Amino acid sequence: MKVVILAGGFGTRISEESHSKPKPMIEIGEKPMLWHIMKIYSHYGFNDFIICLGYKKEVIIEYFSHYLMNQSHVTFDFRGGNEAIIHRSVAEPWKVTLVDTGLDTLTGGRVKRVADYIQNETFMLTYGDGLASIDINKLVEFHKSHGKLATVTATQPSGRFGILRINDRNVVERFQEKPKGENSWINSGFFVMEPGVLECIEGDHTVLEEEPLEGLARDRELVAYKFDGFWHPMDTLRDKNDLEQLWKTGNAPWKK
């Protein structure tokens, strides 16, 4: 099953870093977000990736064009015509298809543009800026069990602030630091979709999260996989620092 990753947006909310690179190439522990996401899928045996490029596409192309060499022990023999001998490679068993889906194309349009590479098969889709401790095999099994067109992973994110419960005498009865949203589920990516979903996308200016997913919901063809494990987006510099701290301290729940 192929994995489609949206990696073409401008990343304006983390402009401190995205001015020079696409957001999925911002590093956590000296590895791009994109690498971390791909490692999640690869851990469960899904190694065929289609990456939707746009903003600063050349950064991602450059990264993968040198990936094998950068992960290997190499001898350069300049005496025999600049021969490169790879002694040991620790690169992952990935097949990576990079597709330029346009600079201003919206999320739905990017998915539509890679339809030929999906080849009319069930596929997975996620954003290039979110990490999770999700079991991909369980997600796929859940999708197959209900027979609908699409599955979206639903998560209850932690709040940004602690909450206080105060009685009428101004006494704090409860203090809770950054609780998960009460009865509030959000789209955290990690989709599984049937090829029929592509028919719901008109073109480049279609936002996936609007008419396509809204329409699937109206038709009862979108099912939520409720996930209560770790999930964290990287929308802001604060998010990046939080993820970086988890990685540096050896407490990264998404690490496989």
Coordinates of N, CA and C in Angstrom, one line a residue:
M1 N 0.9 -1.2 0.0 CA 0.0 0.0 0.0 C 0.9 1.3 0.0
K2 N 0.6 2.2 -0.9 CA 1.4 3.4 -1.0 C 1.0 4.4 0.1
V3 N 2.0 5.2 0.5 CA 1.8 6.3 1.5 C 2.0 7.6 0.8
V4 N 1.0 8.5 0.7 CA 1.1 9.8 0.2 C 1.3 10.8 1.3
I5 N 2.3 11.6 1.2 CA 2.6 12.6 2.2 C 2.6 14.0 1.6
L6 N 1.8 14.9 2.2 CA 1.6 16.3 1.7 C 2.8 17.1 2.2
A7 N 3.6 17.6 1.3 CA 4.9 18.3 1.7 C 5.1 19.5 0.9
G8 N 4.0 20.2 0.4 CA 4.2 21.3 -0.5 C 3.8 22.6 0.0
G9 N 3.2 22.7 1.2 CA 2.7 24.0 1.7 C 3.8 25.0 2.1
F10 N 3.4 26.2 2.4 CA 4.3 27.3 2.7 C 4.8 27.3 4.1
G11 N 4.0 26.7 5.0 CA 4.5 26.7 6.5 C 4.6 28.0 7.1
T12 N 3.6 28.9 6.8 CA 3.8 30.3 7.2 C 3.8 30.5 8.7
R13 N 3.2 29.6 9.5 CA 3.1 29.7 10.9 C 4.4 29.4 11.6
I14 N 5.4 28.9 10.9 CA 6.7 28.6 11.5 C 7.7 29.2 10.5
S15 N 7.5 30.5 10.2 CA 8.3 31.2 9.2 C 9.8 31.4 9.6
E16 N 10.0 31.2 10.9 CA 11.4 31.4 11.4 C 12.3 30.3 10.8
E17 N 11.7 29.2 10.4 CA 12.5 28.1 9.8 C 12.1 27.9 8.3
S18 N 10.8 28.1 8.0 CA 10.3 27.7 6.7 C 10.6 28.7 5.6
H19 N 11.3 29.8 6.0 CA 11.7 30.8 5.0 C 12.8 30.2 4.1
S20 N 13.5 29.2 4.6 CA 14.6 28.6 3.8 C 14.3 27.1 3.4
K21 N 13.3 26.5 3.9 CA 13.0 25.1 3.6 C 11.5 24.8 3.8
P22 N 11.0 23.8 3.1 CA 9.6 23.4 3.3 C 9.5 22.9 4.8
K23 N 8.3 23.1 5.3 CA 8.1 22.7 6.7 C 8.5 21.2 7.0
P24 N 8.2 20.2 6.1 CA 8.5 18.9 6.4 C 10.0 18.6 6.5
M25 N 10.8 19.6 6.1 CA 12.3 19.4 6.1 C 12.9 20.1 7.4
I26 N 12.1 20.7 8.2 CA 12.6 21.3 9.5 C 13.0 20.1 10.4
E27 N 14.1 20.2 11.0 CA 14.7 19.1 11.7 C 14.3 18.9 13.1
I28 N 14.1 17.7 13.5 CA 14.0 17.3 14.9 C 15.1 16.2 15.2
G29 N 16.0 16.6 16.1 CA 17.1 15.6 16.3 C 18.0 15.4 15.1
E30 N 18.2 16.5 14.3 CA 19.0 16.5 13.1 C 18.5 15.6 12.0
K31 N 17.2 15.3 12.1 CA 16.5 14.6 11.0 C 15.3 15.3 10.6
P32 N 15.0 15.5 9.3 CA 13.8 16.2 8.9 C 12.5 15.5 9.4
M33 N 11.5 16.3 9.7 CA 10.2 15.8 10.0 C 9.7 14.7 9.1
L34 N 10.0 14.9 7.8 CA 9.6 14.0 6.8 C 10.2 12.6 7.1
W35 N 11.5 12.6 7.5 CA 12.1 11.3 7.8 C 11.5 10.7 9.0
H36 N 11.1 11.4 10.0 CA 10.4 10.8 11.2 C 9.1 10.2 10.8
I37 N 8.3 10.9 9.9 CA 7.0 10.4 9.5 C 7.2 9.1 8.7
M38 N 8.2 9.1 7.8 CA 8.4 7.9 7.0 C 8.9 6.7 7.8
K39 N 9.6 7.0 8.9 CA 10.1 5.9 9.8 C 8.9 5.3 10.5
I40 N 7.9 6.1 10.8 CA 6.7 5.5 11.5 C 6.0 4.5 10.5
Y41 N 5.8 4.8 9.3 CA 5.2 3.9 8.3 C 6.1 2.7 8.1
S42 N 7.4 3.0 7.9 CA 8.3 1.9 7.5 C 8.4 0.9 8.6
H43 N 8.3 1.3 9.9 CA 8.3 0.3 11.0 C 7.3 -0.7 10.8
Y44 N 6.2 -0.4 10.2 CA 5.1 -1.4 10.0 C 5.1 -2.0 8.6
G45 N 6.2 -1.8 7.9 CA 6.3 -2.5 6.6 C 5.8 -1.7 5.4
F46 N 5.5 -0.4 5.6 CA 5.0 0.4 4.4 C 6.1 1.3 4.0
N47 N 6.7 1.0 2.8 CA 8.0 1.6 2.4 C 7.8 2.3 1.0
D48 N 6.6 2.3 0.5 CA 6.4 2.9 -0.9 C 5.8 4.3 -0.7
F49 N 6.6 5.3 -0.9 CA 6.1 6.7 -0.6 C 5.9 7.6 -1.8
I50 N 4.9 8.4 -1.8 CA 4.7 9.4 -2.8 C 4.6 10.7 -2.1
I51 N 5.6 11.6 -2.4 CA 5.7 12.8 -1.7 C 5.2 14.0 -2.6
C52 N 4.2 14.7 -2.2 CA 3.7 15.8 -2.9 C 4.5 17.1 -2.7
L53 N 5.2 17.6 -3.6 CA 6.1 18.7 -3.5 C 5.4 20.0 -4.0
G54 N 6.0 21.1 -3.5 CA 5.5 22.4 -3.9 C 6.5 23.5 -3.6
Y55 N 6.3 24.1 -2.4 CA 7.2 25.2 -1.9 C 8.6 24.6 -1.7
K56 N 9.6 25.3 -2.3 CA 11.0 24.9 -2.1 C 11.2 23.4 -2.4
K57 N 10.6 22.9 -3.4 CA 10.7 21.4 -3.7 C 12.1 21.0 -3.9
E58 N 13.0 21.9 -4.3 CA 14.4 21.5 -4.6 C 15.1 21.0 -3.3
V59 N 14.7 21.5 -2.2 CA 15.3 21.0 -0.9 C 15.0 19.5 -0.7
I60 N 13.8 19.1 -0.9 CA 13.5 17.7 -0.7 C 14.1 16.8 -1.8
I61 N 14.1 17.3 -3.0 CA 14.7 16.5 -4.1 C 16.2 16.4 -3.8
E62 N 16.9 17.4 -3.4 CA 18.3 17.4 -3.0 C 18.6 16.4 -1.9
Y63 N 17.7 16.4 -0.9 CA 17.9 15.5 0.2 C 17.9 14.0 -0.2
F64 N 16.9 13.7 -1.0 CA 16.7 12.2 -1.4 C 17.7 11.8 -2.4
S65 N 18.2 12.8 -3.2 CA 19.1 12.5 -4.3 C 20.5 12.1 -3.7
H66 N 20.8 12.6 -2.5 CA 22.0 12.2 -1.8 C 21.8 11.3 -0.6
Y67 N 20.6 10.9 -0.4 CA 20.3 10.1 0.9 C 21.1 8.9 1.0
L68 N 21.2 8.0 0.0 CA 21.9 6.8 0.1 C 23.4 7.0 0.4
M69 N 24.0 8.0 -0.3 CA 25.4 8.2 -0.1 C 25.7 8.8 1.3
N70 N 24.8 9.6 1.8 CA 24.9 10.2 3.1 C 24.8 9.2 4.3
Q71 N 24.1 8.1 4.0 CA 23.9 7.1 5.0 C 24.9 5.9 4.9
S72 N 25.9 6.1 4.1 CA 26.8 4.9 3.8 C 28.2 5.2 4.2
H73 N 29.1 4.2 4.2 CA 30.5 4.3 4.3 C 31.0 4.2 2.8
V74 N 31.8 5.2 2.4 CA 32.1 5.3 1.0 C 33.6 5.5 0.8
T75 N 34.2 4.9 -0.2 CA 35.5 5.2 -0.7 C 35.4 5.9 -2.0
F76 N 36.1 7.0 -2.2 CA 36.2 7.7 -3.5 C 37.5 7.4 -4.1
D77 N 37.6 6.8 -5.2 CA 38.8 6.5 -5.8 C 39.0 7.3 -7.1
F78 N 39.8 8.4 -6.9 CA 39.9 9.4 -8.0 C 41.0 8.9 -9.0
R79 N 41.7 7.8 -8.7 CA 42.7 7.3 -9.7 C 42.0 6.6 -10.9
G80 N 40.8 6.1 -10.6 CA 40.2 5.3 -11.7 C 39.0 6.0 -12.3
G81 N 38.9 7.3 -12.4 CA 37.8 7.9 -13.0 C 36.7 8.3 -12.0
N82 N 37.1 8.7 -10.8 CA 36.2 9.2 -9.8 C 35.2 8.1 -9.4
E83 N 35.7 7.0 -9.1 CA 34.8 5.8 -8.7 C 34.4 6.0 -7.3
A84 N 33.1 5.7 -7.0 CA 32.6 5.7 -5.6 C 32.2 4.3 -5.2
I85 N 32.8 3.8 -4.1 CA 32.6 2.4 -3.7 C 31.8 2.5 -2.3
I86 N 30.6 2.0 -2.3 CA 29.8 2.0 -1.1 C 30.1 0.7 -0.3
H87 N 30.6 0.8 0.9 CA 31.0 -0.3 1.7 C 29.9 -0.8 2.5
R88 N 29.2 0.1 3.1 CA 28.1 -0.3 4.0 C 27.0 0.8 4.0
S89 N 25.8 0.3 3.7 CA 24.7 1.3 3.7 C 23.7 1.0 4.8
V90 N 23.3 2.0 5.5 CA 22.3 1.8 6.6 C 21.0 2.6 6.2
A91 N 20.9 2.8 4.9 CA 19.6 3.5 4.4 C 18.4 2.6 4.5
E92 N 17.3 3.1 4.7 CA 16.0 2.4 4.8 C 15.6 1.8 3.4
P93 N 14.8 0.8 3.5 CA 14.3 0.1 2.2 C 13.2 0.9 1.6
W94 N 13.4 2.1 1.3 CA 12.3 2.9 0.8 C 12.3 3.1 -0.7
K95 N 11.1 3.2 -1.3 CA 10.9 3.6 -2.6 C 10.2 5.0 -2.5
V96 N 10.8 6.0 -3.0 CA 10.3 7.4 -2.8 C 10.1 8.0 -4.2
T97 N 8.8 8.4 -4.5 CA 8.4 9.1 -5.7 C 8.2 10.5 -5.3
L98 N 8.9 11.4 -5.9 CA 8.8 12.8 -5.7 C 8.0 13.5 -6.8
V99 N 6.9 14.1 -6.5 CA 6.0 14.7 -7.5 C 5.8 16.2 -7.3
D100 N 6.2 17.0 -8.3 CA 5.9 18.4 -8.2 C 4.4 18.6 -8.4
T101 N 3.7 19.0 -7.3 CA 2.3 19.2 -7.4 C 1.9 20.6 -7.5
G102 N 2.9 21.5 -7.7 CA 2.6 22.9 -7.9 C 2.8 23.8 -6.7
L103 N 3.1 25.0 -6.9 CA 3.4 25.9 -5.8 C 2.2 26.3 -5.1
D104 N 1.1 26.6 -5.8 CA -0.1 27.2 -5.1 C -1.2 26.2 -5.0
T105 N -1.0 24.9 -5.4 CA -2.0 23.9 -5.3 C -2.4 23.6 -3.9
L106 N -3.7 23.4 -3.7 CA -4.2 23.2 -2.3 C -4.2 21.7 -2.0
T107 N -4.5 21.4 -0.8 CA -4.3 20.0 -0.3 C -5.0 18.9 -1.2
G108 N -6.3 19.2 -1.5 CA -7.0 18.2 -2.3 C -6.4 18.1 -3.7
G109 N -6.0 19.2 -4.3 CA -5.4 19.3 -5.6 C -4.1 18.5 -5.6
R110 N -3.3 18.6 -4.6 CA -2.1 17.8 -4.5 C -2.3 16.3 -4.6
V111 N -3.3 15.9 -3.9 CA -3.6 14.4 -3.9 C -4.1 14.0 -5.3
K112 N -4.9 14.9 -5.9 CA -5.4 14.6 -7.2 C -4.3 14.5 -8.2
R113 N -3.3 15.3 -8.1 CA -2.2 15.3 -9.0 C -1.3 14.0 -9.0
V114 N -1.4 13.3 -7.9 CA -0.6 12.0 -7.8 C -1.4 10.8 -8.1
A115 N -2.6 11.0 -8.6 CA -3.5 9.9 -8.9 C -2.9 8.8 -9.7
D116 N -2.1 9.2 -10.7 CA -1.5 8.2 -11.6 C -0.5 7.3 -10.9
Y117 N 0.1 7.8 -9.8 CA 1.0 7.0 -9.1 C 0.3 6.1 -8.1
I118 N -0.9 6.5 -7.6 CA -1.6 5.7 -6.7 C -2.1 4.4 -7.4
Q119 N -2.4 4.5 -8.7 CA -2.8 3.4 -9.6 C -4.0 2.7 -9.1
N120 N -5.0 3.4 -8.8 CA -6.4 2.9 -8.4 C -6.3 1.8 -7.3
E121 N -5.5 2.1 -6.3 CA -5.4 1.2 -5.2 C -5.7 1.9 -3.9
T122 N -6.1 1.2 -2.9 CA -6.2 1.8 -1.5 C -4.9 2.4 -1.2
F123 N -4.9 3.6 -0.6 CA -3.7 4.3 -0.2 C -3.8 4.9 1.1
M124 N -2.6 5.3 1.7 CA -2.6 6.1 2.9 C -2.2 7.5 2.6
L125 N -2.6 8.4 3.5 CA -2.3 9.8 3.3 C -2.1 10.5 4.6
T126 N -1.1 11.3 4.7 CA -0.9 12.1 5.9 C -0.2 13.4 5.6
Y127 N -0.2 14.3 6.6 CA 0.4 15.6 6.5 C 1.9 15.5 6.8
G128 N 2.7 16.4 6.3 CA 4.1 16.4 6.5 C 4.6 17.1 7.8
D129 N 3.6 17.3 8.7 CA 4.0 18.1 9.9 C 3.4 17.6 11.2
G130 N 3.1 16.3 11.3 CA 2.5 15.7 12.5 C 3.1 14.3 12.8
L131 N 3.5 14.1 14.1 CA 4.0 12.9 14.6 C 3.1 12.2 15.6
A132 N 3.1 10.8 15.5 CA 2.2 10.1 16.4 C 2.8 8.8 16.8
S133 N 2.4 8.2 17.9 CA 2.8 6.8 18.3 C 1.8 5.8 17.7
I134 N 1.2 6.1 16.6 CA 0.1 5.3 16.1 C 0.6 4.0 15.5
D135 N -0.2 2.9 15.7 CA 0.1 1.6 15.2 C -0.6 1.6 13.8
I136 N 0.2 1.7 12.7 CA -0.3 1.8 11.4 C -1.1 0.5 11.0
N137 N -0.6 -0.6 11.4 CA -1.3 -1.9 11.1 C -2.7 -1.9 11.6
K138 N -2.9 -1.4 12.8 CA -4.2 -1.4 13.4 C -5.1 -0.4 12.7
L139 N -4.5 0.7 12.2 CA -5.3 1.7 11.5 C -5.8 1.0 10.2
V140 N -4.9 0.4 9.5 CA -5.3 -0.3 8.2 C -6.3 -1.4 8.4
E141 N -6.2 -2.2 9.5 CA -7.1 -3.2 9.8 C -8.5 -2.6 10.1
F142 N -8.5 -1.5 10.8 CA -9.8 -0.8 11.1 C -10.4 -0.3 9.8
H143 N -9.7 0.2 8.9 CA -10.2 0.7 7.6 C -10.8 -0.4 6.8
K144 N -10.2 -1.5 6.8 CA -10.7 -2.7 6.0 C -11.9 -3.2 6.6
S145 N -12.1 -3.1 7.9 CA -13.2 -3.7 8.6 C -14.6 -3.0 8.3
H146 N -14.6 -1.7 8.0 CA -15.8 -1.0 7.9 C -16.3 -0.8 6.4
G147 N -15.4 -1.0 5.4 CA -15.9 -1.0 4.1 C -16.3 0.4 3.5
K148 N -15.9 1.5 4.2 CA -16.2 2.8 3.7 C -15.1 3.4 2.8
L149 N -15.3 4.5 2.2 CA -14.3 5.1 1.3 C -13.1 5.6 2.0
A150 N -13.2 6.1 3.3 CA -12.1 6.8 3.9 C -12.1 6.6 5.4
T151 N -10.9 6.6 6.0 CA -10.8 6.6 7.4 C -9.9 7.8 7.8
V152 N -10.2 8.5 8.8 CA -9.4 9.6 9.3 C -9.1 9.3 10.8
T153 N -7.8 9.5 11.1 CA -7.5 9.3 12.5 C -7.9 10.6 13.3
A154 N -8.7 10.3 14.4 CA -9.2 11.4 15.2 C -8.5 11.4 16.5
T155 N -8.1 12.5 17.0 CA -7.3 12.7 18.2 C -7.8 13.8 19.1
Q156 N -7.7 13.6 20.4 CA -8.0 14.7 21.3 C -6.7 15.3 21.8
P157 N -6.4 16.5 21.2 CA -5.1 17.1 21.5 C -5.1 17.7 22.9
S158 N -3.9 17.8 23.5 CA -3.8 18.5 24.8 C -4.0 19.9 24.6
G159 N -4.6 20.6 25.6 CA -4.8 22.0 25.6 C -3.5 22.8 25.7
R160 N -3.6 24.0 25.3 CA -2.4 24.8 25.4 C -2.2 25.4 26.8
F161 N -3.2 25.4 27.6 CA -3.1 26.0 28.9 C -3.7 25.0 30.0
G162 N -3.3 25.2 31.2 CA -3.9 24.5 32.3 C -5.3 25.1 32.6
I163 N -6.1 24.3 33.2 CA -7.5 24.8 33.6 C -7.6 24.8 35.1
L164 N -8.5 25.7 35.5 CA -8.8 25.8 36.9 C -10.3 25.7 37.0
R165 N -10.8 24.9 38.0 CA -12.2 24.9 38.4 C -12.4 25.6 39.7
I166 N -13.1 26.7 39.6 CA -13.2 27.6 40.8 C -14.7 27.7 41.2
N167 N -14.9 27.6 42.5 CA -16.2 27.6 43.1 C -16.7 29.0 43.3
D168 N -17.9 29.2 43.8 CA -18.4 30.6 44.0 C -17.7 31.4 45.1
R169 N -16.8 30.7 45.8 CA -16.0 31.5 46.9 C -14.6 31.7 46.4
N170 N -14.4 31.5 45.1 CA -13.1 31.7 44.4 C -12.0 30.7 44.9
V171 N -12.5 29.6 45.5 CA -11.6 28.6 45.9 C -11.3 27.6 44.7
V172 N -10.1 27.3 44.4 CA -9.8 26.4 43.3 C -10.0 25.0 43.7
E173 N -11.0 24.4 43.1 CA -11.4 23.0 43.5 C -10.6 22.0 42.6
R174 N -10.1 22.4 41.5 CA -9.4 21.5 40.6 C -8.4 22.3 39.8
F175 N -7.2 21.7 39.7 CA -6.2 22.3 38.8 C -5.7 21.2 37.9
Q176 N -5.7 21.4 36.6 CA -5.3 20.3 35.7 C -4.4 21.0 34.6
E177 N -3.2 20.5 34.5 CA -2.3 21.1 33.5 C -2.5 20.5 32.1
K178 N -2.8 21.4 31.2 CA -3.0 21.1 29.8 C -3.7 19.8 29.5
P179 N -5.0 19.7 29.9 CA -5.8 18.5 29.7 C -6.1 18.3 28.2
K180 N -6.4 17.1 27.9 CA -6.9 16.8 26.5 C -8.3 17.4 26.4
G181 N -8.6 17.8 25.1 CA -9.9 18.5 24.9 C -11.0 17.6 25.2
E182 N -11.9 18.1 26.0 CA -13.1 17.3 26.5 C -14.1 17.1 25.4
N183 N -14.3 15.8 24.9 CA -15.3 15.5 23.8 C -15.0 16.3 22.5
S184 N -13.7 16.7 22.3 CA -13.4 17.4 21.1 C -12.3 16.6 20.3
W185 N -12.8 16.0 19.2 CA -11.9 15.2 18.4 C -11.5 16.0 17.1
I186 N -10.2 15.9 16.8 CA -9.8 16.7 15.6 C -9.2 15.8 14.6
N187 N -9.0 16.3 13.3 CA -8.4 15.6 12.3 C -6.9 15.6 12.5
S188 N -6.2 14.5 12.7 CA -4.8 14.5 12.9 C -4.0 13.8 11.7
G189 N -4.7 13.7 10.6 CA -4.1 13.1 9.4 C -4.1 11.6 9.5
F190 N -3.1 10.9 9.0 CA -3.0 9.4 9.1 C -4.3 8.8 8.5
F191 N -4.6 9.2 7.3 CA -5.8 8.7 6.6 C -5.5 7.3 5.9
V192 N -6.6 6.6 5.7 CA -6.6 5.5 4.7 C -7.7 5.7 3.8
M193 N -7.5 5.6 2.5 CA -8.5 6.0 1.5 C -8.6 5.0 0.4
E194 N -9.8 4.9 -0.1 CA -10.0 4.1 -1.3 C -9.9 5.1 -2.5
P195 N -9.5 4.5 -3.7 CA -9.3 5.4 -4.9 C -10.5 6.2 -5.3
G196 N -11.7 5.8 -4.8 CA -12.9 6.5 -5.1 C -12.9 7.9 -4.5
V197 N -12.1 8.2 -3.5 CA -12.0 9.5 -2.9 C -11.5 10.5 -3.9
L198 N -10.7 10.1 -4.8 CA -10.1 11.0 -5.8 C -11.2 11.6 -6.7
E199 N -12.3 10.9 -6.9 CA -13.4 11.4 -7.7 C -14.1 12.5 -7.0
C200 N -13.9 12.7 -5.8 CA -14.5 13.8 -5.0 C -13.7 15.1 -5.1
I201 N -12.5 15.0 -5.7 CA -11.6 16.2 -5.8 C -11.7 16.8 -7.2
E202 N -12.0 18.0 -7.3 CA -12.2 18.6 -8.6 C -10.9 19.0 -9.3
G203 N -10.0 19.7 -8.5 CA -8.7 20.1 -9.1 C -7.8 20.8 -8.2
D204 N -6.9 21.6 -8.7 CA -5.9 22.2 -7.9 C -6.4 23.1 -6.8
H205 N -7.5 23.7 -7.0 CA -8.0 24.7 -6.0 C -9.0 24.1 -5.0
T206 N -9.0 22.7 -4.9 CA -9.8 22.0 -4.0 C -9.1 21.8 -2.7
V207 N -9.7 22.2 -1.6 CA -9.1 22.0 -0.2 C -9.7 20.6 0.2
L208 N -8.8 19.7 0.5 CA -9.2 18.3 0.9 C -10.2 18.4 2.1
E209 N -9.9 19.2 3.0 CA -10.6 19.3 4.3 C -12.0 19.9 4.1
E210 N -12.3 20.5 3.0 CA -13.6 21.1 2.8 C -14.5 20.2 2.0
E211 N -14.9 20.4 0.8 CA -15.9 19.7 0.1 C -15.6 18.2 0.0
P212 N -14.4 17.7 -0.3 CA -14.2 16.3 -0.4 C -14.5 15.5 0.9
L213 N -13.9 16.0 2.0 CA -14.1 15.3 3.3 C -15.5 15.6 3.9
E214 N -16.0 16.8 3.7 CA -17.3 17.2 4.1 C -18.4 16.4 3.4
G215 N -18.1 16.2 2.1 CA -19.1 15.4 1.3 C -19.1 13.9 1.7
L216 N -17.9 13.4 2.0 CA -17.8 12.0 2.4 C -18.5 11.8 3.8
A217 N -18.4 12.8 4.6 CA -19.1 12.8 5.9 C -20.6 12.8 5.7
R218 N -21.1 13.7 4.8 CA -22.5 13.7 4.6 C -23.1 12.4 4.0
D219 N -22.2 11.7 3.2 CA -22.6 10.5 2.7 C -22.3 9.3 3.6
R220 N -21.9 9.5 4.8 CA -21.5 8.5 5.7 C -20.5 7.5 5.2
E221 N -19.5 8.1 4.4 CA -18.4 7.3 3.9 C -17.1 7.7 4.5
L222 N -17.1 8.4 5.6 CA -15.9 8.8 6.3 C -16.0 8.3 7.8
V223 N -15.1 7.5 8.2 CA -15.1 6.8 9.5 C -13.9 7.3 10.3
A224 N -14.1 7.6 11.6 CA -13.0 8.0 12.5 C -12.4 6.8 13.2
Y225 N -11.1 6.8 13.1 CA -10.3 5.9 13.9 C -9.8 6.7 15.2
K226 N -10.5 6.4 16.3 CA -10.2 7.1 17.5 C -8.8 6.7 18.1
F227 N -7.9 7.6 18.2 CA -6.6 7.3 18.6 C -6.3 8.2 19.9
D228 N -6.0 7.5 21.0 CA -5.7 8.2 22.2 C -4.3 8.2 22.7
G229 N -3.4 7.9 21.8 CA -2.0 7.9 22.1 C -1.4 9.3 21.8
F230 N 0.0 9.3 21.7 CA 0.7 10.5 21.5 C 0.5 11.0 20.1
W231 N 0.1 12.3 19.9 CA 0.1 13.0 18.7 C 0.5 14.4 18.9
H232 N 1.4 14.9 18.0 CA 1.8 16.3 18.2 C 2.1 16.9 16.8
P233 N 1.5 18.1 16.5 CA 1.8 18.8 15.3 C 3.0 19.6 15.4
M234 N 3.5 20.1 14.2 CA 4.6 21.1 14.3 C 4.2 22.3 13.5
D235 N 3.3 23.1 14.1 CA 2.8 24.3 13.4 C 3.6 25.5 13.8
T236 N 4.2 25.5 14.9 CA 4.9 26.7 15.4 C 6.3 26.4 15.9
L237 N 7.1 27.4 16.1 CA 8.5 27.2 16.7 C 8.4 26.5 18.1
R238 N 7.4 26.9 18.8 CA 7.2 26.2 20.1 C 7.0 24.7 19.9
D239 N 6.2 24.3 18.9 CA 5.9 22.9 18.7 C 7.2 22.2 18.3
K240 N 8.0 22.8 17.5 CA 9.3 22.3 17.1 C 10.2 22.1 18.4
N241 N 10.3 23.0 19.2 CA 11.1 22.9 20.4 C 10.6 21.9 21.4
D242 N 9.3 21.7 21.5 CA 8.7 20.6 22.3 C 9.1 19.2 21.8
L243 N 9.0 19.1 20.4 CA 9.4 17.8 19.8 C 10.9 17.5 20.0
E244 N 11.7 18.6 19.8 CA 13.1 18.5 19.9 C 13.5 18.1 21.3
Q245 N 12.9 18.6 22.3 CA 13.2 18.2 23.7 C 12.8 16.8 24.0
L246 N 11.7 16.3 23.4 CA 11.3 14.9 23.6 C 12.4 14.0 23.0
W247 N 12.9 14.4 21.8 CA 13.8 13.5 21.1 C 15.2 13.5 21.9
K248 N 15.6 14.7 22.3 CA 16.9 14.8 23.0 C 17.0 14.0 24.3
T249 N 15.8 14.0 25.0 CA 15.8 13.3 26.3 C 15.4 11.9 26.2
G250 N 15.3 11.3 25.0 CA 15.0 9.9 24.8 C 13.6 9.6 25.1
N251 N 12.7 10.6 25.1 CA 11.3 10.4 25.4 C 10.3 10.6 24.2
A252 N 10.8 10.3 23.0 CA 10.0 10.6 21.8 C 9.1 9.4 21.6
P253 N 7.8 9.5 21.9 CA 6.8 8.4 21.8 C 6.7 7.8 20.4
W254 N 7.0 8.7 19.3 CA 6.8 8.2 18.0 C 8.0 7.4 17.5
K255 N 9.1 7.4 18.2 CA 10.3 6.7 17.7 C 10.1 5.2 17.7
K256 N 10.5 4.6 16.5 CA 10.3 3.2 16.4 C 11.7 2.5 16.4

